[in-house]
CSV table of C-alpha atoms and ligand atoms in Angstrom, one decimal:
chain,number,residue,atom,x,y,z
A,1,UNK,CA,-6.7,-29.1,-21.0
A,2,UNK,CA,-3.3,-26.2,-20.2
A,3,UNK,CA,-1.5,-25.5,-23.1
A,4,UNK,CA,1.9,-27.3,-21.5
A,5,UNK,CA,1.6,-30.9,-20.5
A,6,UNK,CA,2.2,-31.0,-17.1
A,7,UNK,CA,0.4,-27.2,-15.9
A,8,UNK,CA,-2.5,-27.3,-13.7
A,9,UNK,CA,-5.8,-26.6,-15.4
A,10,UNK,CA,-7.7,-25.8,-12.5
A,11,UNK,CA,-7.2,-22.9,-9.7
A,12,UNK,CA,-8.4,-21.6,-6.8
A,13,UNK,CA,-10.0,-17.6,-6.2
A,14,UNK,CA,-11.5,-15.7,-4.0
A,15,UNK,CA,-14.6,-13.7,-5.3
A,16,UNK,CA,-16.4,-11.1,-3.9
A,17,UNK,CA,-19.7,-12.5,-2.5
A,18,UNK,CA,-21.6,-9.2,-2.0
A,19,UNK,CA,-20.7,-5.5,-0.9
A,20,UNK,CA,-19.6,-4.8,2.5
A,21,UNK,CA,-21.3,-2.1,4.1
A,22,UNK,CA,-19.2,-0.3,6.6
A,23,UNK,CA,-16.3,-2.7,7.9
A,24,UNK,CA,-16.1,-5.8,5.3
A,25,UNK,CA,-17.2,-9.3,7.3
A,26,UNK,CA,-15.8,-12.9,5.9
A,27,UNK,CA,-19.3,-13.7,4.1
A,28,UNK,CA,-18.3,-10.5,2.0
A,29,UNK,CA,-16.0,-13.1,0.2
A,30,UNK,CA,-16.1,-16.4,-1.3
A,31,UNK,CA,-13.9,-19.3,-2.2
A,32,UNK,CA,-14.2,-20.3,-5.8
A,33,UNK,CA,-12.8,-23.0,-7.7
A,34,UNK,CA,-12.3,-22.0,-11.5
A,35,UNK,CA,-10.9,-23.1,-14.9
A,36,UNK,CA,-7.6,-22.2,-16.1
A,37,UNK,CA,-8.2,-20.5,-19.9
A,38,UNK,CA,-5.7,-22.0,-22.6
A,39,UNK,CA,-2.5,-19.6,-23.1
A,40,UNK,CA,-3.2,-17.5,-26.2
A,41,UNK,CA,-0.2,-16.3,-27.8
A,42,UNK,CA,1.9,-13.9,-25.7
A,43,UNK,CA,0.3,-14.8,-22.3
A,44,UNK,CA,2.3,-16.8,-19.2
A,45,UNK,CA,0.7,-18.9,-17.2
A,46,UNK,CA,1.9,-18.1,-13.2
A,47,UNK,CA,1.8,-19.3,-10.3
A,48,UNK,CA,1.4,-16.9,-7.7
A,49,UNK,CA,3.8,-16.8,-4.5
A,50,UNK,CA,2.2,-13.6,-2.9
A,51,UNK,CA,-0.8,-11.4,-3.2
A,52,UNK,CA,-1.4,-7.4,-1.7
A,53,UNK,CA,-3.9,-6.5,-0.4
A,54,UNK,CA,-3.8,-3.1,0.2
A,55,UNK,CA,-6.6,-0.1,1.2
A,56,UNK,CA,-7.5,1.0,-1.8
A,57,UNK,CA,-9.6,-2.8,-2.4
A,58,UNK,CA,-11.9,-2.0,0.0
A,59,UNK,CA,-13.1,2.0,-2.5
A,60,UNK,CA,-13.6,-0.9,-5.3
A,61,UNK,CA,-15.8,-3.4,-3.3
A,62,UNK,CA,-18.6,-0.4,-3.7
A,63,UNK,CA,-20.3,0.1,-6.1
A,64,UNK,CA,-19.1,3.8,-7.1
A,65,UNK,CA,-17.3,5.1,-10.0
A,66,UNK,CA,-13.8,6.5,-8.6
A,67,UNK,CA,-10.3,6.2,-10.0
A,68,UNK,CA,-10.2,2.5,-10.4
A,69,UNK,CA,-13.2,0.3,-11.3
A,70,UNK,CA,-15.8,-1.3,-8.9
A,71,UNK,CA,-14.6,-4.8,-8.2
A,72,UNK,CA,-17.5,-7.4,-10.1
A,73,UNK,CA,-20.0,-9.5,-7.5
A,74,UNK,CA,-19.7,-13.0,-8.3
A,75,UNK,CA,-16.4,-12.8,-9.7
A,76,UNK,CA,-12.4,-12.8,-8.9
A,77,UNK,CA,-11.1,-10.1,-6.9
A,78,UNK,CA,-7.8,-8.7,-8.2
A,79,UNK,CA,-4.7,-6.9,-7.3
A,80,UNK,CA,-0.7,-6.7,-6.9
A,81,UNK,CA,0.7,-10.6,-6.8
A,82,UNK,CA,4.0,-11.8,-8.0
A,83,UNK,CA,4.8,-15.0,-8.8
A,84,UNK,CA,6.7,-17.8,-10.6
A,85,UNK,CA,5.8,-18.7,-14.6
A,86,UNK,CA,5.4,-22.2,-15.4
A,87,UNK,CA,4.3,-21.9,-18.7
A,88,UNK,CA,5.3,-19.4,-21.3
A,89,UNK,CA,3.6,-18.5,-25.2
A,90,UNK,CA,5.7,-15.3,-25.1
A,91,UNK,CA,9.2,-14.8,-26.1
A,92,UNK,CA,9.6,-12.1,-23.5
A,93,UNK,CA,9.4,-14.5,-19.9
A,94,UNK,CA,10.9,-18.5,-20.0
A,95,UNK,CA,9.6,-20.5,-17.6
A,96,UNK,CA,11.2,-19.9,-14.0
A,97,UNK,CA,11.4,-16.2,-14.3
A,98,UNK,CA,9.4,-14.6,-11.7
A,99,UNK,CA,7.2,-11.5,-12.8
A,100,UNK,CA,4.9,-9.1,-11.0
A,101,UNK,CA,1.3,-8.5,-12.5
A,102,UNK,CA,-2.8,-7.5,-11.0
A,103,UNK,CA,-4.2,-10.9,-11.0
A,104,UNK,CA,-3.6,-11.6,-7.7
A,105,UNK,CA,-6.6,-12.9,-5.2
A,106,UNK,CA,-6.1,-16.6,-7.1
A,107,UNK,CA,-3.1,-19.2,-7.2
A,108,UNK,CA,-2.6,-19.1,-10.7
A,109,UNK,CA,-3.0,-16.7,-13.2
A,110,UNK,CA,-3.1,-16.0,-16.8
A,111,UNK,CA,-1.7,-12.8,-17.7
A,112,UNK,CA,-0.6,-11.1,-21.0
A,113,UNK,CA,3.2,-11.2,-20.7
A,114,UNK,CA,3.2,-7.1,-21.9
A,115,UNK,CA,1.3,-6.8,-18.6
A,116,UNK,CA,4.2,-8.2,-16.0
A,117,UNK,CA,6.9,-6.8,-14.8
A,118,UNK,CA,10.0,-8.4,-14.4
A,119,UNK,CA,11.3,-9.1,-10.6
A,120,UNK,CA,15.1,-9.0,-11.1
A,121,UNK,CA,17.0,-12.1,-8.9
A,122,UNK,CA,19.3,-12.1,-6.1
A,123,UNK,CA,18.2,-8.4,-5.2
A,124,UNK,CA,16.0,-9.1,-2.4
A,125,UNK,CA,12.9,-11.6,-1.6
A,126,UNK,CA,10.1,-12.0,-3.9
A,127,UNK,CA,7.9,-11.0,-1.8
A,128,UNK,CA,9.3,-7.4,-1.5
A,129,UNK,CA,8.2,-6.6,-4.7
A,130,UNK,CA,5.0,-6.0,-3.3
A,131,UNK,CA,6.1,-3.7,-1.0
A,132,UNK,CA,9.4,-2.0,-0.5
A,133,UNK,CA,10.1,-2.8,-3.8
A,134,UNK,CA,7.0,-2.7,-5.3
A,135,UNK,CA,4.4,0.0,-5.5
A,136,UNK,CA,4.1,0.7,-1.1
A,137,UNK,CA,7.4,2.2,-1.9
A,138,UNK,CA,7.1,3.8,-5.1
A,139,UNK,CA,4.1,5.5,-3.5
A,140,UNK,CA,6.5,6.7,-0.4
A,141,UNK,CA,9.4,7.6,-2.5
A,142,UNK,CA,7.0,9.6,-5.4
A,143,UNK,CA,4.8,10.9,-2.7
A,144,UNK,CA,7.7,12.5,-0.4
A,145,UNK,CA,9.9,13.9,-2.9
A,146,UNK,CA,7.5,14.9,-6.0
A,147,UNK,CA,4.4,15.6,-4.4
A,148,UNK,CA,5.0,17.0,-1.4
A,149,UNK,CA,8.7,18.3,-2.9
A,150,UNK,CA,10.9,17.5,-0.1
A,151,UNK,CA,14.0,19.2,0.9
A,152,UNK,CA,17.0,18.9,3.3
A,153,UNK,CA,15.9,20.0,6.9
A,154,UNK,CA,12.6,19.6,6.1
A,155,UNK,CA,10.5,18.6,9.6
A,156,UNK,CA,8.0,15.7,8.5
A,157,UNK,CA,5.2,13.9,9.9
A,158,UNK,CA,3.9,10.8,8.2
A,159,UNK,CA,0.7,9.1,9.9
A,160,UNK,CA,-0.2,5.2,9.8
A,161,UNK,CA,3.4,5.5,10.1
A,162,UNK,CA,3.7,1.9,10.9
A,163,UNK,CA,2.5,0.7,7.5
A,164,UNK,CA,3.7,-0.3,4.2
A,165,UNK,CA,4.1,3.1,2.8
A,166,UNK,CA,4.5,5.1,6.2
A,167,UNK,CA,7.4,3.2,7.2
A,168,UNK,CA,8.9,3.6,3.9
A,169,UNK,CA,8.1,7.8,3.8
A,170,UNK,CA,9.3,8.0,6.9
A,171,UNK,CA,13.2,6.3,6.6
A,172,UNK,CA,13.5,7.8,3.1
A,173,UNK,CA,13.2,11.0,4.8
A,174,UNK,CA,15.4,10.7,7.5
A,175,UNK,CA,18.0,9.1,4.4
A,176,UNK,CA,17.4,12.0,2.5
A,177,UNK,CA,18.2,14.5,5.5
A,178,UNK,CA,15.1,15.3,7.6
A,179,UNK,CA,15.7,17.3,10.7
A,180,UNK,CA,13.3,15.5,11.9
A,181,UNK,CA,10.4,13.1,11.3
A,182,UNK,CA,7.5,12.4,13.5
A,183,UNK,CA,5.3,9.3,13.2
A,184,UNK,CA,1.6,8.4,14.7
A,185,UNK,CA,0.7,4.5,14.5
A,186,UNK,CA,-2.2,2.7,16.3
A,187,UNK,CA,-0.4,0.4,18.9
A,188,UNK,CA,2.8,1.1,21.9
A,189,UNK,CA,4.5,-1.8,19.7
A,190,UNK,CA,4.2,0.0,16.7
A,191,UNK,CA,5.2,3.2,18.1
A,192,UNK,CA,8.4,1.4,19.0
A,193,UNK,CA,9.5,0.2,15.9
A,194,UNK,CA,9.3,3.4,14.8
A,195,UNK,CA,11.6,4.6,16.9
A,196,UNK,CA,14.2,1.6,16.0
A,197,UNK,CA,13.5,2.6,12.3
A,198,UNK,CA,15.2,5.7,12.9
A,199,UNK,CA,12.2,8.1,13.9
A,200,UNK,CA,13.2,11.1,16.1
A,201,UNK,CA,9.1,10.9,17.8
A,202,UNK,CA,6.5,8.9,17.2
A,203,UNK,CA,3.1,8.7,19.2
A,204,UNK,CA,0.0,6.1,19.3
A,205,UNK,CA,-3.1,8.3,18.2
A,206,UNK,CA,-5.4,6.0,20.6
A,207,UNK,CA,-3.4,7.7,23.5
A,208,UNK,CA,-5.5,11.0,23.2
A,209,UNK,CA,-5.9,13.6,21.0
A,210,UNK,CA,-3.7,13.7,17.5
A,211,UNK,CA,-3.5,18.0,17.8
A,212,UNK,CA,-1.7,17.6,21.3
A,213,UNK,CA,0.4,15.1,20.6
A,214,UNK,CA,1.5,16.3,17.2
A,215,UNK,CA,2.5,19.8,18.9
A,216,UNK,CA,4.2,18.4,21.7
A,217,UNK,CA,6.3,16.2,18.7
A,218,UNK,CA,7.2,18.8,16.6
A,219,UNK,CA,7.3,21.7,19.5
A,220,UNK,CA,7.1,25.3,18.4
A,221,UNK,CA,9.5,24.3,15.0
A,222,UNK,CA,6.0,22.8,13.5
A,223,UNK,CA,6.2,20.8,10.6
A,224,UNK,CA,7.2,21.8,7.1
A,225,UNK,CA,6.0,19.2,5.2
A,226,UNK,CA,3.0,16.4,6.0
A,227,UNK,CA,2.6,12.7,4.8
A,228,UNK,CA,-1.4,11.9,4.9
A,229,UNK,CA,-2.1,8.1,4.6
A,230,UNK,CA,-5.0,8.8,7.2
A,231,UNK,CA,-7.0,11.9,6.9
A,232,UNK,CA,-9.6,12.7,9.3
A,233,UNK,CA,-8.9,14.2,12.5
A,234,UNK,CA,-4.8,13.8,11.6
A,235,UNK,CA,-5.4,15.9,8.7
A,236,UNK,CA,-6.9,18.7,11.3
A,237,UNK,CA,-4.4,18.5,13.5
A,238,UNK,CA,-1.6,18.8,10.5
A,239,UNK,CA,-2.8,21.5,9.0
A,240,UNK,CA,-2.7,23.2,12.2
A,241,UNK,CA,0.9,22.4,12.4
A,242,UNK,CA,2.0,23.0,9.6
A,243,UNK,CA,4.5,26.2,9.1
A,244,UNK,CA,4.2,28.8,6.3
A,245,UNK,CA,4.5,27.5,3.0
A,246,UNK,CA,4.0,23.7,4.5
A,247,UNK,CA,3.3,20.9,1.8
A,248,UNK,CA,0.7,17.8,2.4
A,249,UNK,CA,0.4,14.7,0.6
A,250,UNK,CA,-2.6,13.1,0.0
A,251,UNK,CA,-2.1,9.7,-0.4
A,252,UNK,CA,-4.8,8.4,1.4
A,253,UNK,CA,-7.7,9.0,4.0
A,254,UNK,CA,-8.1,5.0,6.1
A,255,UNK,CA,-9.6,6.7,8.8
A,256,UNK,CA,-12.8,7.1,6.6
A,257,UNK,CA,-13.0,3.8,4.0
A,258,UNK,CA,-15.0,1.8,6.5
A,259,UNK,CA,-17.5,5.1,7.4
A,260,UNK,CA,-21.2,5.0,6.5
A,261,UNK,CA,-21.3,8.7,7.7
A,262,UNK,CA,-19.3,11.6,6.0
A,263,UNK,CA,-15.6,12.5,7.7
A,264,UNK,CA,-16.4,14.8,10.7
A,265,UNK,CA,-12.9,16.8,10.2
A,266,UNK,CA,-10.8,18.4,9.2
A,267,UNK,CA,-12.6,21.5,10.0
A,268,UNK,CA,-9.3,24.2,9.9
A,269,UNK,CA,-9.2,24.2,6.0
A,270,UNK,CA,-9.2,27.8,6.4
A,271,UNK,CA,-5.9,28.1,7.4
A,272,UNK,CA,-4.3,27.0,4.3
A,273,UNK,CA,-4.9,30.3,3.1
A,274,UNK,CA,-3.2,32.2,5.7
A,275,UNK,CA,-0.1,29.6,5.6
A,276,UNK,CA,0.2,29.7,1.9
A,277,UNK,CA,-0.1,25.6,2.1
A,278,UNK,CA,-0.1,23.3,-0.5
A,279,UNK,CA,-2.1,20.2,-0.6
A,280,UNK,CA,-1.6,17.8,-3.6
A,281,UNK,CA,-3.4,14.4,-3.9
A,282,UNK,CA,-1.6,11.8,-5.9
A,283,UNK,CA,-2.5,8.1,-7.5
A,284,UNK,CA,0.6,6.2,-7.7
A,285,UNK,CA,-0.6,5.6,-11.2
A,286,UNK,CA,0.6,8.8,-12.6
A,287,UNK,CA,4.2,8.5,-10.8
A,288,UNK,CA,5.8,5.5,-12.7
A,289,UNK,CA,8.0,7.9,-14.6
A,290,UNK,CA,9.8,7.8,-11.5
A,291,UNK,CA,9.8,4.4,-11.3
A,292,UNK,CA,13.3,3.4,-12.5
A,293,UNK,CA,14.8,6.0,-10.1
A,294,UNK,CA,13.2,4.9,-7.3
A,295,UNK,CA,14.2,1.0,-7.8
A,296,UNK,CA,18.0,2.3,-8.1
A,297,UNK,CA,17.8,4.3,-4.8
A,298,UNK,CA,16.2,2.4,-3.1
A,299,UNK,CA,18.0,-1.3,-4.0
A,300,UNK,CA,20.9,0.8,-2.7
A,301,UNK,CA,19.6,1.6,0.6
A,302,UNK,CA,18.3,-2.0,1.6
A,303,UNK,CA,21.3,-3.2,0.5
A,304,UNK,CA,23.5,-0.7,2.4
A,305,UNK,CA,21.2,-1.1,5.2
A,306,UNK,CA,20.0,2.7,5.4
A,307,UNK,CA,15.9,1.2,5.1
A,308,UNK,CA,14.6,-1.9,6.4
A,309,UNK,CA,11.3,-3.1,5.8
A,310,UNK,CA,8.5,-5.1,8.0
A,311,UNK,CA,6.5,-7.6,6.2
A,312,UNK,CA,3.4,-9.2,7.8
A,313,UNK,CA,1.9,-12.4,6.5
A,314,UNK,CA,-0.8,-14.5,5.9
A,315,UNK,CA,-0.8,-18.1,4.4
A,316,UNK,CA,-3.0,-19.6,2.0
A,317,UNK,CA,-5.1,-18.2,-0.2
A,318,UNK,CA,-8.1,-19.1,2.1
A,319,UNK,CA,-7.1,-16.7,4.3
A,320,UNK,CA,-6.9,-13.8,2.1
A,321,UNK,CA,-10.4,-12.2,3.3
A,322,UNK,CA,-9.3,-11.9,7.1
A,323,UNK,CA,-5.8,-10.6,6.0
A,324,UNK,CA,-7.6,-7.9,4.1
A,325,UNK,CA,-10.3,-7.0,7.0
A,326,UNK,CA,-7.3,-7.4,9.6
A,327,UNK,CA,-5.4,-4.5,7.7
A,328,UNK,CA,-8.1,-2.5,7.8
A,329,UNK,CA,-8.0,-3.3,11.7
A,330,UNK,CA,-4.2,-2.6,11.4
A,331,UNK,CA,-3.5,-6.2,12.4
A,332,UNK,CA,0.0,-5.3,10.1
A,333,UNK,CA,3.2,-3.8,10.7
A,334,UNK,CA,5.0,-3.4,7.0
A,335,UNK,CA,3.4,-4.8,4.4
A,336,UNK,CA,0.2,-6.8,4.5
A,337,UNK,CA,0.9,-9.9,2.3
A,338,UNK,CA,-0.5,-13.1,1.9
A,339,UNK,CA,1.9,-16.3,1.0
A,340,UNK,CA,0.3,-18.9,-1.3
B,1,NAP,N1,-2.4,7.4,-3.5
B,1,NAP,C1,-1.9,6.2,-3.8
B,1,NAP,O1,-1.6,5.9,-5.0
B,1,NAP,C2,-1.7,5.2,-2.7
B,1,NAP,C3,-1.0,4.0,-3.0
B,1,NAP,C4,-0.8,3.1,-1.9
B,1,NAP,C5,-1.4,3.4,-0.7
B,1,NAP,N2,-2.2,4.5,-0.5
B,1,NAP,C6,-2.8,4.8,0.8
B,1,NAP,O2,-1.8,4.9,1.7
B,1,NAP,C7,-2.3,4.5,3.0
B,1,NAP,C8,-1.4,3.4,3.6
B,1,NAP,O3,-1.5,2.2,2.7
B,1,NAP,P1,-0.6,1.0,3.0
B,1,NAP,O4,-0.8,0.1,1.9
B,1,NAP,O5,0.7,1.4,3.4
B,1,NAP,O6,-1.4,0.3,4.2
B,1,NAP,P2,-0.8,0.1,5.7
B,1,NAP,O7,-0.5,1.4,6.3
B,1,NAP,O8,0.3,-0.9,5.6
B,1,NAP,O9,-2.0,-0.6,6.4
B,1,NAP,C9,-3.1,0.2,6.8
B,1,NAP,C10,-2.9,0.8,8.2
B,1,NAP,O10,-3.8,1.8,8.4
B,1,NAP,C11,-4.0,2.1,9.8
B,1,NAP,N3,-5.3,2.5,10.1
B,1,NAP,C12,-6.5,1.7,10.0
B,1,NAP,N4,-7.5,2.5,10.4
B,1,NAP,C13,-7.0,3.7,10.9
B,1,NAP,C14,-7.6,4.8,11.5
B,1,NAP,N5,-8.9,4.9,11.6
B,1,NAP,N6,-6.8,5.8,11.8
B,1,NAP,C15,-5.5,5.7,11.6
B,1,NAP,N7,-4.9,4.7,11.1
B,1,NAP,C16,-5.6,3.6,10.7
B,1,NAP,C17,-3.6,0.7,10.5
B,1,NAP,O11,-2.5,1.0,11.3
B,1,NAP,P3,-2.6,1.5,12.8
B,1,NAP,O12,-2.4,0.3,13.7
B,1,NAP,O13,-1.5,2.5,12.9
B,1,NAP,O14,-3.9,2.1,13.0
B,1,NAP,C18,-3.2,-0.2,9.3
B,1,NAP,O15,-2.1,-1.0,9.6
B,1,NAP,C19,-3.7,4.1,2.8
B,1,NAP,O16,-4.6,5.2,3.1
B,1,NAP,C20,-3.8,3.8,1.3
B,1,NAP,O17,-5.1,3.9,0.8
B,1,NAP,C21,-2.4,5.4,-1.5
């Protein structure tokens, strides 16, 4: 039996079945029915209304040691969700508030109330607190303006541009006074909502080459500073693009999480040397002291309409696996999110 008359005691998850080897497959996943635990004291029982899924699942479906732990076999995958509390043994959440937390992959979840985070009401849809909101634009906001310290009349080019952080790096630029932001995406459509998002250039990388493309964007100016959600042959051709003293964020390399085979560029590392560049990687992880900041700025600028965001999404929990494998295809534009 739940702790509160009237909670569910049962819930449904979706475990991970066995490792994928190159691009995950649906029998990678399973659909699991499983027992609610009893709420100790300070835990909330919620019911989730959306769960991420984001790139960085498919590093912990191996079995490697990295920055975040190897997701179990034969047991609930996890993640970004936020959701609804229906039962409460904390003093911190009543029931009805709605709260953020990992344990997503499942329609309910028991969660230690000191591990939430509140989603304040009437701002925006709960759902954006996966994204814009949430840590897709935390990651944007930390990574452009910490990591790769941007300044005024700065040229930027983000790639996966399209995407939940891209589109985020991108229009925070141009709001913080770009002279120009460039944007490469996988599809004409997408390459066209850049555009009405307020990008001076975008280009589909599937068109030809990344190097050409990028040059003819950013002409003999170059680029100053470079948002890397992709790595791989974008990588190669920013680093050749880049101006003296150019900046790179590493925030993420999706051109290579599916690869059996190592990354066959960039091969033009070289030429940070000569360019004096800079090239941080970052975790969002270690930027939440930025966090309150960013939810001021950028509450501000959906509200006064300077950003907009795109959400994609998936219903039922059931269909969680293909939404993950279809942004990893880059099925998405905005945030990947599944409704449950
Ligand atoms: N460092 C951190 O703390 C941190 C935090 C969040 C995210 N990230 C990273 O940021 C990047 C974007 O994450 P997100 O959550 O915003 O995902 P996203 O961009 O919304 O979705 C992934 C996109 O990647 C693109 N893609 C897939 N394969 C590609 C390839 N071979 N070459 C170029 N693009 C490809 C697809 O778009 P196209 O149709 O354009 O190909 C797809 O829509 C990822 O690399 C992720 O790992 C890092």
């Amino acid at each position: 039996m739940s702790a509160e008359a009237g909670t569910p005691v049962q819930t449904r998850e979706i475990h991970l079945a066995s490792r994928p080897v190159g691009r995950p497959a649906p029998d990678n996943f399973r659909l699991a029915q499983a027992e609610l635990p009893e709420l100790a004291e300070g835990q909330l029982l919620v019911k989730n209304q959306f769960m991420s899924v984001d790139p960085y699942m498919r590093g912990r479906m191996n079995d490697v040691k990295s920055y975040s732990a190897p997701f179990r076999l034969d047991a609930a995958l996890d993640g970004g969700a936020v959701g609804e509390v229906i039962a409460s043994r904390s003093d911190a959440h009543k029931v009805g508030d709605v709260v953020v937390h990992q344990l997503g992959w499942r329609e309910h979840a028991v969660v230690d109330a000191a591990a939430t985070t509140p989603v304040p009401g009437g701002l925006a849809p709960t759902s954006a607190f996966l994204g814009a909101l949430g840590m897709t634009g935390l990651t944007a906001y930390a990574g452009l303006l910490k990591v790769a310290e941007f300044k005024e009349g700065d040229v930027v080019f983000v790639s996966g541009a399209a995407g939940a952080v891209g589109s985020m790096v991108g229009q925070i630029a141009k709001a913080m006074g770009a002279s120009r932001v460039i944007g490469s995406a996988g599809s004409p459509e997408k390459v066209a909502r850049l555009l009405e998002l307020g990008f001076d250039s975008a280009f589909n990388y599937n068109d030809g080459p990344v190097l050409g493309q990028l040059q003819e964007a950013a002409g003999e100016r170059g680029i100053d500073v470079y948002f890397d959600n992709v790595g791989g042959e974008h990588l190669e051709a920013a680093l050749a693009t880049l101006t003296v003293g150019g900046r790179v964020a590493m925030c993420g390399a999706i051109a290579q999480y599916n690869s059996t085979e190592p990354p066959a560029a960039p091969r033009n590392m070289a030429v940070a040397i000569g360019k004096q560049l800079t090239l941080r990687g970052f975790l969002v992880g270690g930027q939440r002291q930025h966090a309150a900041e960013f939810a001021e700025k950028m509450a501000g600028w959906l509200a006064d309409g300077t950003i907009s965001y795109d959400e994609t999404i998936v219903d039922g929990l059931e269909n969680a696996p293909q939404a993950f494998i279809d942004l990893l295809d880059g099925a998405n534009t905005g945030k990947m999110l599944v409704r449950l």
